Short mmCIF file of C-alpha atoms in Angstrom, two decimals:
data_model
loop_
_atom_site.label_atom_id
_atom_site.label_comp_id
_atom_site.label_asym_id
_atom_site.label_seq_id
_atom_site.Cartn_x
_atom_site.Cartn_y
_atom_site.Cartn_z
CA MET A 1 -6.66 28.28 8.45
CA ARG A 2 -4.68 28.45 11.83
CA SER A 3 -0.91 29.07 11.59
CA SER A 4 0.21 27.71 15.23
CA ILE A 5 1.01 24.68 15.66
CA THR A 6 1.27 22.82 19.11
CA SER A 7 3.83 19.78 19.32
CA LEU A 8 2.10 17.62 17.55
CA CYS A 9 3.39 14.20 18.97
CA VAL A 10 4.49 13.92 22.78
CA LEU A 11 3.39 11.82 23.71
CA LEU A 12 -0.09 12.60 24.93
CA ALA A 13 -2.79 14.45 22.94
CA LEU A 14 -2.28 17.83 22.61
CA PRO A 15 -4.17 20.83 20.90
CA LEU A 16 -3.78 20.86 16.93
CA HIS A 17 -4.83 23.05 14.38
CA VAL A 18 -8.73 22.00 12.28
CA PHE A 19 -10.51 23.64 9.84
CA ALA A 20 -12.78 22.98 11.12
CA GLN A 21 -14.60 22.61 15.22
CA PRO A 22 -14.63 19.07 16.46
CA ASN A 23 -17.89 17.99 15.43
CA PRO A 24 -18.90 15.23 18.68
CA ALA A 25 -21.08 12.94 17.26
CA ARG A 26 -18.20 11.73 14.94
CA PRO A 27 -14.84 10.76 14.78
CA GLU A 28 -12.41 13.21 14.38
CA LEU A 29 -11.28 12.35 10.29
CA ARG A 30 -7.99 14.64 8.72
CA GLN A 31 -8.57 14.35 5.15
CA GLY A 32 -6.48 15.42 2.34
CA ALA A 33 -4.29 18.54 2.28
CA TYR A 34 -5.32 18.51 6.60
CA PHE A 35 -2.34 20.97 7.02
CA SER A 36 -0.10 23.18 4.08
CA GLU A 37 2.96 22.45 3.39
CA PRO A 38 5.17 24.17 6.33
CA ASP A 39 2.25 22.84 8.87
CA GLY A 40 2.57 19.80 8.04
CA ALA A 41 6.28 20.33 7.63
CA LYS A 42 6.15 21.77 11.50
CA ALA A 43 3.86 19.33 12.54
CA LEU A 44 6.70 16.27 11.83
CA GLN A 45 9.44 18.75 13.57
CA ASN A 46 6.97 18.75 16.78
CA CYS A 47 7.09 14.67 16.17
CA ALA A 48 11.01 14.31 16.25
CA LEU A 49 10.57 15.07 19.70
CA ALA A 50 8.44 11.72 21.27
CA TYR A 51 12.06 9.72 19.77
CA THR A 52 14.80 10.42 20.09
CA ASP A 53 16.27 6.74 20.63
CA ARG A 54 15.15 3.30 19.59
CA ALA A 55 13.57 2.32 22.70
CA SER A 56 11.75 5.45 22.60
CA TRP A 57 10.32 5.79 19.14
CA GLU A 58 9.98 1.43 19.70
CA LYS A 59 6.70 2.98 22.22
CA ARG A 60 5.17 5.24 20.79
CA ALA A 61 5.59 2.90 17.34
CA ALA A 62 3.59 0.40 19.47
CA GLN A 63 0.18 2.88 20.01
CA ILE A 64 0.70 3.80 16.60
CA ARG A 65 -0.12 -0.17 14.97
CA GLN A 66 -2.48 0.17 17.76
CA GLY A 67 -4.52 3.00 16.52
CA ILE A 68 -4.47 1.89 13.33
CA ARG A 69 -6.33 -1.66 15.01
CA GLU A 70 -8.58 0.62 17.20
CA GLY A 71 -9.50 3.36 13.93
CA LEU A 72 -9.37 0.64 11.54
CA LYS A 73 -11.86 -1.77 13.95
CA LEU A 74 -9.98 -4.61 12.14
CA PRO A 75 -10.16 -7.72 15.55
CA GLU A 76 -7.30 -9.05 16.86
CA LYS A 77 -8.48 -12.54 14.41
CA PRO A 78 -10.58 -11.77 12.06
CA ALA A 79 -13.74 -13.56 10.83
CA PHE A 80 -11.96 -14.55 7.51
CA ALA A 81 -13.24 -17.04 5.48
CA ALA A 82 -11.14 -20.10 3.38
CA LEU A 83 -9.37 -19.14 0.72
CA ASN A 84 -11.15 -21.48 -1.46
CA PRO A 85 -8.73 -19.48 -4.47
CA ILE A 86 -10.57 -19.16 -8.30
CA ARG A 87 -7.60 -19.85 -10.86
CA HIS A 88 -8.89 -19.63 -14.33
CA SER A 89 -7.41 -19.05 -18.10
CA LEU A 90 -3.70 -19.44 -17.07
CA ARG A 91 -1.86 -17.39 -20.47
CA LYS A 92 2.02 -18.81 -21.38
CA MET A 93 3.82 -15.80 -21.55
CA ASP A 94 7.12 -14.78 -23.19
CA GLY A 95 9.49 -15.55 -20.05
CA TYR A 96 6.33 -15.35 -17.86
CA THR A 97 3.19 -16.43 -17.27
CA VAL A 98 -0.88 -14.56 -15.81
CA GLU A 99 -3.72 -16.45 -14.86
CA ASN A 100 -7.21 -14.98 -13.45
CA VAL A 101 -7.20 -15.11 -9.32
CA ALA A 102 -10.53 -15.62 -6.30
CA PHE A 103 -10.79 -16.30 -3.42
CA GLU A 104 -13.13 -15.32 -0.68
CA SER A 105 -11.96 -12.97 1.96
CA LEU A 106 -14.33 -11.67 4.05
CA PRO A 107 -17.73 -15.02 3.59
CA GLY A 108 -19.04 -13.53 0.56
CA PHE A 109 -16.93 -11.43 0.23
CA TYR A 110 -13.66 -11.95 -2.96
CA VAL A 111 -10.78 -10.91 -3.31
CA THR A 112 -10.26 -10.60 -7.33
CA GLY A 113 -6.78 -10.25 -8.89
CA ASN A 114 -3.96 -11.74 -11.35
CA LEU A 115 -1.76 -13.94 -10.82
CA TYR A 116 2.06 -13.26 -13.02
CA LYS A 117 4.81 -15.00 -12.11
CA PRO A 118 8.53 -16.32 -14.19
CA ALA A 119 8.74 -19.97 -16.25
CA GLY A 120 10.05 -22.15 -15.35
CA ILE A 121 10.37 -22.03 -11.65
CA SER A 122 13.20 -24.08 -9.13
CA GLY A 123 12.54 -24.36 -6.20
CA LYS A 124 10.97 -21.25 -3.49
CA THR A 125 11.34 -17.22 -5.36
CA ALA A 126 10.32 -14.18 -3.93
CA ALA A 127 7.09 -12.66 -3.56
CA VAL A 128 5.44 -8.69 -4.18
CA LEU A 129 2.35 -8.34 -3.52
CA CYS A 130 1.48 -5.21 -5.99
CA PRO A 131 -2.19 -2.54 -4.90
CA HIS A 132 -3.67 -0.06 -6.77
CA GLY A 133 -4.78 3.18 -6.91
CA HIS A 134 -7.41 4.87 -8.46
CA VAL A 135 -7.68 5.55 -11.80
CA ALA A 136 -10.64 7.67 -13.16
CA ASN A 137 -12.35 6.64 -15.88
CA ALA A 138 -10.50 3.35 -15.86
CA ASP A 139 -10.60 -0.21 -13.92
CA ALA A 140 -6.44 0.35 -12.46
CA ARG A 141 -5.56 -2.90 -13.03
CA PHE A 142 -6.20 -3.08 -16.43
CA VAL A 143 -3.68 -0.30 -16.57
CA GLU A 144 -0.66 0.49 -18.82
CA GLN A 145 1.51 1.21 -15.51
CA THR A 146 -0.01 -1.41 -13.25
CA GLN A 147 0.29 -4.02 -16.21
CA GLN A 148 4.22 -3.41 -16.77
CA ARG A 149 5.14 -3.69 -13.20
CA CYS A 150 3.77 -7.00 -12.64
CA ILE A 151 5.29 -8.45 -16.24
CA THR A 152 8.49 -6.58 -15.41
CA MET A 153 8.58 -8.02 -11.67
CA ALA A 154 7.84 -11.53 -12.33
CA LYS A 155 10.66 -11.46 -15.98
CA MET A 156 12.42 -10.34 -13.34
CA GLY A 157 11.74 -14.20 -10.93
CA ALA A 158 9.00 -12.57 -8.98
CA VAL A 159 5.70 -14.10 -7.78
CA VAL A 160 3.58 -11.28 -8.43
CA PHE A 161 -0.20 -10.87 -6.79
CA VAL A 162 -1.91 -7.71 -8.03
CA TYR A 163 -5.67 -7.21 -6.43
CA ASP A 164 -8.34 -4.73 -7.02
CA MET A 165 -9.46 -1.92 -4.72
CA LEU A 166 -13.01 -1.93 -3.98
CA GLY A 167 -15.70 -1.32 -6.94
CA TYR A 168 -12.84 -1.39 -8.89
CA GLY A 169 -12.23 -4.00 -12.12
CA ASP A 170 -14.13 -7.10 -11.28
CA SER A 171 -14.28 -6.34 -7.09
CA LYS A 172 -18.15 -4.50 -7.62
CA GLN A 173 -19.87 -5.54 -4.86
CA CYS A 174 -19.98 -2.77 -3.35
CA ASP A 175 -19.22 1.33 -4.38
CA HIS A 176 -15.01 1.91 -3.66
CA LYS A 177 -16.95 4.74 -1.01
CA LEU A 178 -18.38 1.92 0.99
CA PRO A 179 -18.08 3.43 4.60
CA GLU A 180 -16.23 1.37 5.74
CA ALA A 181 -13.42 1.25 3.19
CA ALA A 182 -10.51 1.15 5.08
CA LYS A 183 -11.19 -1.19 7.15
CA LEU A 184 -11.72 -4.36 4.50
CA GLN A 185 -9.07 -3.07 2.36
CA THR A 186 -6.90 -3.69 5.17
CA LEU A 187 -8.42 -6.99 5.49
CA ASN A 188 -8.10 -8.21 1.96
CA SER A 189 -4.11 -7.24 1.65
CA ILE A 190 -4.25 -9.23 4.46
CA ARG A 191 -6.10 -12.01 2.77
CA ALA A 192 -4.05 -11.21 -0.13
CA LEU A 193 -0.62 -11.44 1.60
CA ASP A 194 -1.99 -15.03 3.16
CA PHE A 195 -2.83 -16.15 -0.31
CA LEU A 196 0.45 -14.88 -1.13
CA THR A 197 2.45 -16.55 0.80
CA SER A 198 0.45 -20.25 0.35
CA LEU A 199 1.83 -20.74 -2.56
CA PRO A 200 4.36 -23.67 -2.86
CA ASP A 201 6.26 -21.55 -5.02
CA VAL A 202 6.43 -17.90 -2.31
CA ASP A 203 9.93 -17.81 -0.14
CA THR A 204 8.48 -16.10 2.67
CA ASN A 205 11.41 -14.07 3.24
CA ARG A 206 11.18 -12.32 0.81
CA VAL A 207 8.10 -10.82 0.06
CA ALA A 208 7.34 -7.40 -0.01
CA VAL A 209 4.27 -4.78 -0.92
CA SER A 210 4.61 -2.36 -3.84
CA GLY A 211 1.85 0.62 -4.95
CA GLU A 212 1.21 4.41 -5.84
CA SER A 213 -1.48 7.08 -4.73
CA GLY A 214 -4.28 5.33 -2.76
CA GLY A 215 -1.91 1.51 -3.14
CA GLY A 216 1.03 3.37 -1.42
CA THR A 217 -1.36 4.38 1.32
CA GLN A 218 -2.56 0.48 1.35
CA THR A 219 1.29 -0.52 0.62
CA PHE A 220 2.48 1.17 4.47
CA LEU A 221 -0.53 -0.14 5.76
CA LEU A 222 -0.01 -3.57 5.42
CA THR A 223 3.88 -3.59 5.97
CA ALA A 224 2.90 -1.12 9.07
CA LEU A 225 0.22 -4.04 10.83
CA ASP A 226 1.88 -7.35 9.01
CA SER A 227 6.02 -8.17 10.15
CA ARG A 228 5.59 -10.98 7.33
CA VAL A 229 5.96 -7.88 4.78
CA LYS A 230 10.10 -8.13 4.16
CA VAL A 231 10.32 -4.83 2.11
CA SER A 232 8.39 -1.60 1.74
CA VAL A 233 7.72 0.59 -1.14
CA PRO A 234 4.65 2.91 -1.47
CA VAL A 235 5.33 5.33 -4.70
CA VAL A 236 3.55 8.65 -4.73
CA MET A 237 1.99 9.00 -0.96
CA VAL A 238 4.58 9.72 1.94
CA SER A 239 3.58 13.79 2.95
CA ALA A 240 3.92 14.98 6.56
CA HIS A 241 0.68 17.02 5.29
CA PHE A 242 -1.54 15.40 3.40
CA PHE A 243 -3.50 12.57 4.60
CA GLY A 244 -5.42 10.70 1.54
CA GLY A 245 -8.21 12.16 -0.64
CA CYS A 246 -10.48 8.46 -0.48
CA ILE A 247 -12.30 7.80 2.36
CA CYS A 248 -10.56 4.49 1.46
CA GLU A 249 -7.59 5.90 2.82
CA SER A 250 -8.71 7.92 5.86
CA GLY A 251 -12.20 7.66 6.13
CA MET A 252 -11.87 6.15 9.48
CA PRO A 253 -9.62 7.15 12.61
CA ILE A 254 -5.93 6.22 11.87
CA HIS A 255 -4.20 8.65 12.74
CA LYS A 256 -6.05 10.97 15.04
CA ARG A 257 -6.92 8.45 18.11
CA PRO A 258 -8.44 10.09 21.18
CA THR A 259 -5.01 10.12 23.81
CA PHE A 260 -2.61 11.18 20.39
CA GLU A 261 -1.84 11.56 16.82
CA THR A 262 0.46 11.15 14.22
CA ASN A 263 0.36 11.51 10.69
CA ASN A 264 0.65 9.23 7.24
CA VAL A 265 4.43 9.44 8.22
CA GLU A 266 5.22 7.59 10.81
CA ILE A 267 3.50 5.15 10.05
CA ALA A 268 5.56 5.06 6.43
CA ALA A 269 8.12 4.49 8.82
CA LEU A 270 6.53 1.39 11.23
CA ALA A 271 8.32 -0.24 8.53
CA ALA A 272 11.58 0.43 10.56
CA PRO A 273 13.92 -1.34 10.27
CA ARG A 274 13.19 -3.39 6.98
CA PRO A 275 14.25 -2.13 3.65
CA MET A 276 12.22 0.70 1.89
CA ILE A 277 11.99 3.01 -0.81
CA MET A 278 9.73 6.08 -0.72
CA ILE A 279 9.34 7.73 -4.69
CA SER A 280 8.00 10.66 -4.24
CA ASP A 281 7.42 13.33 -7.76
CA GLY A 282 7.49 17.44 -7.68
CA GLY A 283 3.65 17.15 -9.53
CA ASP A 284 1.46 15.90 -6.57
CA TRP A 285 2.25 16.17 -2.43
CA THR A 286 5.15 14.32 -2.14
CA LYS A 287 7.43 17.28 -3.34
CA ASN A 288 8.92 18.04 0.16
CA THR A 289 10.18 15.11 0.99
CA PRO A 290 12.82 14.55 -0.20
CA ASN A 291 13.98 18.21 2.23
CA VAL A 292 10.12 17.51 4.98
CA GLU A 293 9.42 13.38 5.08
CA PHE A 294 12.65 11.73 4.44
CA PRO A 295 15.20 12.35 7.03
CA HIS A 296 12.33 11.77 9.43
CA ILE A 297 12.43 8.77 8.70
CA GLN A 298 15.84 8.66 8.01
CA ARG A 299 16.38 9.48 11.71
CA ILE A 300 14.47 6.32 12.82
CA TYR A 301 15.76 3.73 10.66
CA GLY A 302 19.12 5.53 12.27
CA PHE A 303 17.51 4.24 15.75
CA TYR A 304 18.82 0.05 14.45
CA ASN A 305 22.03 1.05 12.85
CA ALA A 306 20.26 1.06 9.07
CA LYS A 307 19.66 4.21 7.48
CA ASN A 308 21.47 2.94 4.18
CA ARG A 309 17.72 -0.01 4.78
CA VAL A 310 15.91 3.33 3.71
CA GLU A 311 16.34 5.28 0.30
CA ASN A 312 13.99 8.23 -2.17
CA VAL A 313 13.75 8.62 -5.21
CA HIS A 314 12.67 12.38 -5.66
CA LEU A 315 11.97 12.57 -9.96
CA PRO A 316 10.56 16.83 -9.40
CA ASN A 317 9.54 16.79 -13.48
CA GLU A 318 7.31 14.15 -12.58
CA LYS A 319 3.41 13.89 -12.05
CA HIS A 320 1.33 11.40 -9.96
CA ASP A 321 2.07 8.15 -11.73
CA PHE A 322 3.34 5.16 -11.41
CA GLY A 323 5.08 5.97 -14.65
CA PRO A 324 8.37 4.26 -16.25
CA SER A 325 10.90 5.75 -14.16
CA LYS A 326 8.69 5.68 -11.19
CA ARG A 327 9.42 1.90 -11.93
CA ALA A 328 13.36 1.77 -12.99
CA ALA A 329 13.26 2.65 -8.98
CA ALA A 330 11.24 0.20 -7.59
CA TYR A 331 12.53 -2.39 -9.36
CA ARG A 332 16.11 -1.34 -8.79
CA PHE A 333 15.14 -1.68 -5.30
CA LEU A 334 12.94 -4.64 -4.98
CA ALA A 335 16.27 -6.38 -7.04
CA LEU A 336 18.63 -5.76 -4.40
CA HIS A 337 16.65 -6.58 -1.59
CA LEU A 338 14.60 -9.05 -3.10
CA LYS A 339 17.59 -10.96 -4.75
CA LEU A 340 16.02 -10.56 -7.97
CA ASP A 341 17.33 -10.51 -11.50
CA LEU A 342 18.13 -7.60 -13.28
CA ASN A 343 19.72 -8.70 -15.84
CA LYS A 344 17.12 -10.43 -17.40
CA VAL A 345 14.63 -6.36 -17.85
CA LEU A 346 17.40 -4.68 -18.67
CA LYS A 347 19.13 -3.94 -22.59
CA ASP A 348 21.75 -1.37 -23.14
CA GLY A 349 22.18 -0.69 -19.27
CA HIS A 350 18.78 0.35 -19.13
CA ILE A 351 15.25 -1.38 -18.19
CA ASP A 352 13.17 -1.99 -21.55
CA GLU A 353 10.12 -3.12 -21.46
CA SER A 354 9.11 -2.04 -24.61
CA PRO A 355 8.90 -6.18 -25.46
CA ASN A 356 5.67 -6.94 -22.47
CA VAL A 357 2.74 -7.24 -24.30
CA LEU A 358 -0.13 -5.84 -22.68
CA LEU A 359 -3.63 -7.65 -22.58
CA LYS A 360 -6.53 -6.66 -23.26
CA PRO A 361 -8.89 -5.61 -20.12
CA ALA A 362 -11.55 -8.61 -20.99
CA ASP A 363 -8.34 -11.33 -20.87
CA LEU A 364 -7.26 -10.51 -17.13
CA GLN A 365 -11.25 -10.64 -15.39
CA VAL A 366 -11.56 -13.09 -13.03
CA PHE A 367 -15.92 -13.09 -13.31
CA ASN A 368 -17.41 -13.46 -16.62
CA GLU A 369 -19.65 -15.52 -18.54
CA ALA A 370 -17.10 -18.63 -18.66
CA HIS A 371 -16.61 -17.89 -15.27
CA PRO A 372 -19.55 -15.61 -12.31
CA ARG A 373 -18.81 -14.76 -9.78
CA PRO A 374 -19.66 -17.18 -7.10
CA ALA A 375 -23.14 -18.41 -5.86
CA ASN A 376 -23.16 -16.99 -2.44
CA ALA A 377 -21.14 -13.09 -2.70
CA VAL A 378 -23.24 -10.66 -0.85
CA MET A 379 -24.46 -8.03 -2.87
CA GLY A 380 -24.77 -4.67 -2.58
CA ASP A 381 -23.02 -1.80 0.03
CA ASP A 382 -25.37 -3.36 2.82
CA ALA A 383 -25.02 -6.56 3.51
CA VAL A 384 -20.86 -6.02 2.61
CA MET A 385 -21.35 -3.70 6.02
CA ALA A 386 -23.06 -6.08 7.65
CA LEU A 387 -20.10 -8.85 7.07
CA LEU A 388 -17.95 -6.10 8.46
CA LYS A 389 -19.57 -5.16 12.11
#
């Protein structure tokens, strides 16, 4: 690996270390641990040279946003289908309800998930959109850490929608590692936000997005592209040297463009000056966040006199997950910035998830024998890829 790094983030692209010679027949991608940790930190230091105040940062921010759109091949006005939500199997639980939901994103492609709502909503309340990360040998929407966060946030007073990654849960119309998975998942996130903000009990001025790992990537991409997101909570993902280990995150050229190059730290910083908390740990690629990524983003928030709106909770003895202490940090931040009632989930001053009742995957499934997948659903990678054209 080459050790020298030239100035990465000046407004015109300059030569940069790569692991292999570029292939002119395809776009260059940054996938996985693209840098060593020291080289990632150095590259981020060079980024800081490109902006010294709000005006220069906003020029850079506009360039990065446009690069994401172009790299993902996102049209200005996507040809979305009408939502026409399918909602069934409403369950009344202790302090909240949960139901199974699907709606169309592109014509013939269905976003699938679960809607959690506080019991007895009066007037409008906050909302949280929950993409999830990769889980081996399980459908991540149904696992304990996903159900726990949705239940607890609903008990605190938020309307919560958790939705499947491609190939997970009920989203079996194509493989997870679709060539343009990053594009489709971003379109699905936008459409999920459309669904959530269309609900009559949602206050559109109090909307957050929070996900872990690959869901953290979806969190900061959606926040970067959609101003309806008012609070951002990316968990165990924002890294200077790691760019996403799956094609659904870094399988399209959003980081390396013809005229400039960027990274996930700058993309996450596009949230500024909206409230954001970065939750990191010592067991993955976010282990340097307190000393590398967070100071860089905090400096950008400083351009808006908003350093108090960005936080980092670092758990050096933990690993890559959305476990109880990470969830607790997210709950407290969301309670503060979405005006939720943290007291509803506290016991002796601590967040208590022990009363939460987890449902079986079959209870949370959207499509089953009684509720089959709609007849217009396109099936197979080729058919789904055709929709993206």
